[in-house]
Amino acid sequence: MQVSSKEKFWLTAPITFFLLVMLGFPLLLDLIYSVSEVTFENLLSPRLQGFENYLKTLQDPTYWDALAFSLKFGLTASLVQLILALFLAIYLEPLLARHPWLMAVLMAPMMVAPALIGLMYRLILHEFVGVIPYYLWEWVGDSPAFLGTENAFLTLVTIEILQWTPFALLIIYTAYRAIPTHLREAARMDGANSAQLLLLVELPNMMPVILLTFFIRFIDSFRVFDNIYVLVGSGAGGTSTSLSIYIYKAFFRGGNIGQAVAASVLLFLAALLLIALLERFSRRMETT
Amino acid sequence: MKKMFTKLGLVLLISLFAVKSLWAQVTVLGWPGGPEETALRKAVEVYNAGPGKSSGTVSLIFFNRDGFWDKLQADLAAGTTEFDINLTATYAVGRYAPYMQPLSLPSAATDVFGEKVLKTMQFEGEQFGVPTDLSLHFMYYRDDLIDKLLSDAGWQKIYGEISQKYLGKTLSPKNPDTWNWEDYAATALFFTKSVNSASPTRYGTVLQMKNLLFNMMIWHSTARSHGGEWLDANGNVMVDSWAFRQGLQLYKTLYDAGASPKDSTSYEYAEANAAFGSGQAATMLQWNAAFGSLNNPEENPAVAGKIGTVAPPAGPAGRVTHIHGLGLGLNKNSKNKDAAIKFLNWLSGVDAMETYALGGGSPAMAKSITDKISVNRPDLIKLGDFAGSYGFVMNGGTSASALQIYTLQAEQFTGYWSGTKSLDEALQATSKGMAELLK
């Protein structure tokens, strides 16, 4: 059945209207605020001032520190998650194939809100009430300062990895299971050993999914806020300030609404660029 | 039949709206989840059963504590009419003043609170709130350990040796009520296991060094007692001073010597209480509100009944404690201003404040009033005494930028304590940032 253009219009109208109101309006408002002098006192009557907020943001060393932190955090967390998930997907495949319900158990950490995860680890890692420091003191007579400045990054990344590796595992395991059996059989008949099977058949087959998973996890870890904020705030001397925390602090604590919004627009543009690259890459993979 | 019910329903609905509009109901946004909430509920209950019957009853709403001030800021800026009276605080009064209406409290309020306490709710000479709760700091210490230190010759000898090694002079133990900062530092070092292997506690003190504005308020007593101030009389920033350096170096010395837990740079109120409550820290500079919980045997069996509290140690410029008030003020966009003002006026009276205090709140009131309720609230006597004798608010501490200044200092000073910034860098960046904020 042929759908007329009029019908297409009416069928897509509700979602278009919803998107315009729920996403378009805030985006437009953000764009106006980003080029305005705006504080909490003049939220309804911002004064246009050009690109000063963008310039101030780009000249602010703490913005670049926050960007560097988010990049380092996002890359480290997503890479480790990917490697772990890949290992677990292959290693646990026989077990998970026999007992699929185990996957639900493995998914449990990502069902907890990140802020709650932060709160949980704040208790677990505290020297006087936390279970881990307690046993370390009992067994070795000392415990590292998990949330001290020198260990905070490692602790935060570890917590992120523990919470989100299941997500990567779910996707990669599904891709691993989706590899056609005849490919493996053909490789075996050609004399391929396990390592060759993995490197020459399975990994190339899963590569688009692996890369997609990496990008999704990177974007998610890059914009991290809740668990870091609950655990260490922005860190001693601002050493744990992610880009999201920078924006939050500039907006609410600093009252620099224009600058905070300009920083968020820059983040939005970077994310847009990344998504465009991802889409282009996906199309290329489809054609090859 | 169906139509009749529909009509009846409509009439009832319209009647309800009409009655509601004739009967002013004041909505108060309070500070949630602590003794302040319990006390406010008690006071409102009494008001609604008495004066509220004729002038309009009061109902209460509460946000979550996390991000409370940010949410309040957003609501007030949006011109909300969802509440008529909202919480305010000394360090935020300047920030929220544009959205609030100044009050003219009855003259009796001065007799209840005194000028100094009323001032904690003032901005540019105008009163913006009724000061319902006062917060200040106590030096908490384990009196069982201090008693032994004051009587044991062996301990005193080690104390002298440690103070000589770390502070460059041989000191003798003193009663905490006569401590200066060196005595505090020497005691903290003495009770640190890594410094003194015979120490019964793992740490001598617990410092709150998280990058958090409230931690700056605690630390300020060190700088102020050395004569430190945010701004001079002409409004010039004066934090890059000897006094600030002394205070900052004191924390750094104790932290680097291991006198405070290694992850103190992530500690705030709750973490510090947990450390002290475990019995593994001998002293702690902490908010007065912590005493009840720390001294409760069910919550903290290791230290309950063994805790002494005094005002913070003295410096060359005297003995001081930061004070700030929480209070309730009038939303400029309130639709029920008359009724709201009546409630605030009532709240600033003796009867209301007695009810509030007996309900668990911590108002700083005249001695004649606290004496009357001292059987139930003996801690309020100390609160009033300390506020009157040692209380200070930094010059600029109620300005519109106060919260941002505290935040800036927290970022810079914690950088110095954690070793990511030098003392000069931290103080210079703070001075520059403050000058920008106060332009």
Short mmCIF file of N, CA and C in Angstrom, two decimals, chain A residues 40-41 43 122 125-129 137 142-143 145 147-149 230-239 248-249 252-254, chain B residues 70 73-74 77 95 98-99 202-203 210-211 261-263 265-268 271 274-275 278 280 404 407 411 414-415 418 420-421:
data_model
loop_
_atom_site.label_atom_id
_atom_site.label_comp_id
_atom_site.label_asym_id
_atom_site.label_seq_id
_atom_site.Cartn_x
_atom_site.Cartn_y
_atom_site.Cartn_z
N PHE A 40 21.04 34.45 37.26
CA PHE A 40 19.74 34.07 37.80
C PHE A 40 18.80 35.27 37.92
N GLU A 41 19.38 36.47 38.01
CA GLU A 41 18.54 37.66 38.16
C GLU A 41 17.84 38.04 36.86
N LEU A 43 17.13 35.87 34.09
CA LEU A 43 16.86 34.67 33.30
C LEU A 43 15.85 34.93 32.18
N ARG A 122 31.10 5.07 48.87
CA ARG A 122 31.55 6.01 49.90
C ARG A 122 31.55 5.31 51.26
N LEU A 125 34.32 2.13 51.14
CA LEU A 125 35.73 2.49 51.11
C LEU A 125 36.17 3.36 52.29
N HIS A 126 35.23 3.74 53.15
CA HIS A 126 35.59 4.60 54.28
C HIS A 126 36.42 3.83 55.29
N GLU A 127 37.49 4.45 55.73
CA GLU A 127 38.45 3.73 56.59
C GLU A 127 37.81 3.16 57.86
N PHE A 128 36.79 3.84 58.40
CA PHE A 128 36.27 3.40 59.70
C PHE A 128 34.95 2.65 59.64
N VAL A 129 34.25 2.72 58.54
CA VAL A 129 32.99 1.97 58.44
C VAL A 129 32.97 1.04 57.24
N TRP A 137 43.03 -3.54 57.12
CA TRP A 137 43.67 -3.25 58.41
C TRP A 137 43.88 -4.52 59.22
N ASP A 142 47.24 -2.02 57.33
CA ASP A 142 47.14 -0.70 56.68
C ASP A 142 46.12 -0.79 55.55
N SER A 143 45.69 0.38 55.11
CA SER A 143 44.76 0.42 53.99
C SER A 143 45.06 1.67 53.18
N ALA A 145 44.42 5.04 50.93
CA ALA A 145 43.35 6.04 50.93
C ALA A 145 42.68 5.98 49.56
N LEU A 147 40.05 7.13 48.36
CA LEU A 147 39.52 8.37 47.80
C LEU A 147 40.46 9.55 48.02
N GLY A 148 41.68 9.27 48.47
CA GLY A 148 42.69 10.33 48.57
C GLY A 148 43.09 10.79 47.18
N THR A 149 43.73 11.95 47.11
CA THR A 149 44.02 12.56 45.81
C THR A 149 44.81 11.62 44.90
N VAL A 230 29.20 12.39 43.99
CA VAL A 230 28.82 11.85 45.30
C VAL A 230 30.08 11.40 46.07
N LEU A 231 31.03 10.83 45.37
CA LEU A 231 32.21 10.27 46.05
C LEU A 231 33.22 11.33 46.49
N VAL A 232 33.63 12.19 45.59
CA VAL A 232 34.71 13.14 45.94
C VAL A 232 34.40 14.58 45.55
N GLY A 233 33.17 14.87 45.11
CA GLY A 233 32.87 16.22 44.63
C GLY A 233 33.72 16.49 43.40
N SER A 234 34.37 17.64 43.38
CA SER A 234 35.25 17.89 42.23
C SER A 234 36.70 17.59 42.58
N GLY A 235 36.91 16.93 43.73
CA GLY A 235 38.26 16.49 44.10
C GLY A 235 39.09 17.62 44.70
N ALA A 236 40.08 17.23 45.50
CA ALA A 236 40.96 18.24 46.12
C ALA A 236 41.63 19.06 45.02
N GLY A 237 41.49 20.37 45.12
CA GLY A 237 42.09 21.24 44.10
C GLY A 237 41.41 21.13 42.75
N GLY A 238 40.24 20.50 42.70
CA GLY A 238 39.51 20.37 41.43
C GLY A 238 40.05 19.26 40.56
N THR A 239 40.79 18.31 41.14
CA THR A 239 41.46 17.28 40.33
C THR A 239 40.50 16.23 39.76
N TYR A 248 28.08 22.04 35.79
CA TYR A 248 27.20 22.15 36.96
C TYR A 248 27.70 23.25 37.91
N LYS A 249 29.00 23.23 38.18
CA LYS A 249 29.57 24.21 39.11
C LYS A 249 29.47 25.63 38.56
N PHE A 252 25.42 26.51 38.74
CA PHE A 252 24.78 26.72 40.04
C PHE A 252 25.69 27.40 41.06
N ARG A 253 26.93 26.95 41.18
CA ARG A 253 27.80 27.52 42.21
C ARG A 253 28.34 28.87 41.78
N GLY A 254 28.70 28.97 40.49
CA GLY A 254 29.29 30.23 40.03
C GLY A 254 28.25 31.22 39.56
N ASP B 70 20.82 24.90 45.41
CA ASP B 70 20.75 25.07 43.96
C ASP B 70 19.30 25.02 43.48
N GLN B 73 17.62 28.20 44.52
CA GLN B 73 18.04 29.28 43.62
C GLN B 73 17.23 29.24 42.32
N ALA B 74 17.11 28.06 41.74
CA ALA B 74 16.39 27.93 40.47
C ALA B 74 14.91 28.29 40.65
N ALA B 77 14.52 32.11 41.29
CA ALA B 77 14.80 32.86 40.06
C ALA B 77 13.65 32.73 39.07
N ARG B 95 22.78 36.18 48.32
CA ARG B 95 22.47 35.56 47.03
C ARG B 95 20.96 35.53 46.78
N PRO B 98 17.74 39.25 46.36
CA PRO B 98 16.94 39.83 45.28
C PRO B 98 15.56 39.20 45.12
N TYR B 99 15.39 37.98 45.63
CA TYR B 99 14.11 37.29 45.46
C TYR B 99 13.30 37.26 46.76
N ARG B 202 44.39 5.64 66.51
CA ARG B 202 45.13 5.59 65.25
C ARG B 202 45.51 7.00 64.79
N TYR B 203 44.61 7.95 65.02
CA TYR B 203 44.85 9.34 64.59
C TYR B 203 44.62 10.31 65.75
N LYS B 210 37.72 17.89 52.31
CA LYS B 210 37.10 17.71 50.99
C LYS B 210 36.88 19.08 50.35
N ASN B 211 36.92 19.11 49.04
CA ASN B 211 36.70 20.35 48.29
C ASN B 211 35.22 20.71 48.39
N PRO B 261 43.30 11.03 59.03
CA PRO B 261 43.25 9.91 58.07
C PRO B 261 43.73 10.31 56.68
N LYS B 262 44.31 9.31 55.97
CA LYS B 262 44.93 9.59 54.67
C LYS B 262 43.93 10.12 53.65
N ASP B 263 42.67 9.65 53.73
CA ASP B 263 41.71 10.14 52.74
C ASP B 263 40.86 11.29 53.30
N THR B 265 41.07 14.16 52.50
CA THR B 265 40.73 15.09 51.42
C THR B 265 39.38 14.74 50.78
N SER B 266 38.78 13.64 51.25
CA SER B 266 37.42 13.34 50.78
C SER B 266 36.43 13.37 51.95
N TYR B 267 36.88 13.94 53.07
CA TYR B 267 36.04 13.93 54.27
C TYR B 267 35.19 15.20 54.40
N GLU B 268 33.94 14.97 54.78
CA GLU B 268 33.09 16.07 55.22
C GLU B 268 32.43 15.64 56.53
N GLU B 271 31.80 11.74 57.30
CA GLU B 271 33.02 10.93 57.37
C GLU B 271 33.80 11.24 58.65
N ALA B 274 32.16 9.68 61.59
CA ALA B 274 32.40 8.23 61.61
C ALA B 274 33.79 7.93 62.16
N ALA B 275 34.77 8.75 61.79
CA ALA B 275 36.14 8.54 62.27
C ALA B 275 36.22 8.77 63.78
N SER B 278 34.34 6.17 65.85
CA SER B 278 34.95 4.84 65.92
C SER B 278 35.90 4.72 67.11
N GLN B 280 38.86 6.08 67.11
CA GLN B 280 40.23 6.06 66.59
C GLN B 280 40.78 7.45 66.31
N GLN B 404 30.05 31.64 46.36
CA GLN B 404 31.08 31.43 45.33
C GLN B 404 32.48 31.59 45.92
N THR B 407 33.34 28.50 47.78
CA THR B 407 33.63 27.44 46.80
C THR B 407 35.01 27.61 46.20
N GLU B 411 38.29 25.05 46.61
CA GLU B 411 39.03 24.48 45.47
C GLU B 411 40.54 24.75 45.60
N THR B 414 42.15 23.22 49.18
CA THR B 414 42.29 21.75 49.17
C THR B 414 43.39 21.34 48.19
N GLY B 415 43.59 22.16 47.16
CA GLY B 415 44.69 21.91 46.23
C GLY B 415 46.03 21.99 46.95
N SER B 418 46.41 18.99 49.41
CA SER B 418 46.65 17.69 48.76
C SER B 418 47.97 17.68 47.99
N THR B 420 48.71 19.49 45.21
CA THR B 420 48.66 19.78 43.77
C THR B 420 48.94 21.26 43.48
N LYS B 421 48.96 22.09 44.51
CA LYS B 421 49.25 23.51 44.34
C LYS B 421 50.18 23.95 45.47
#
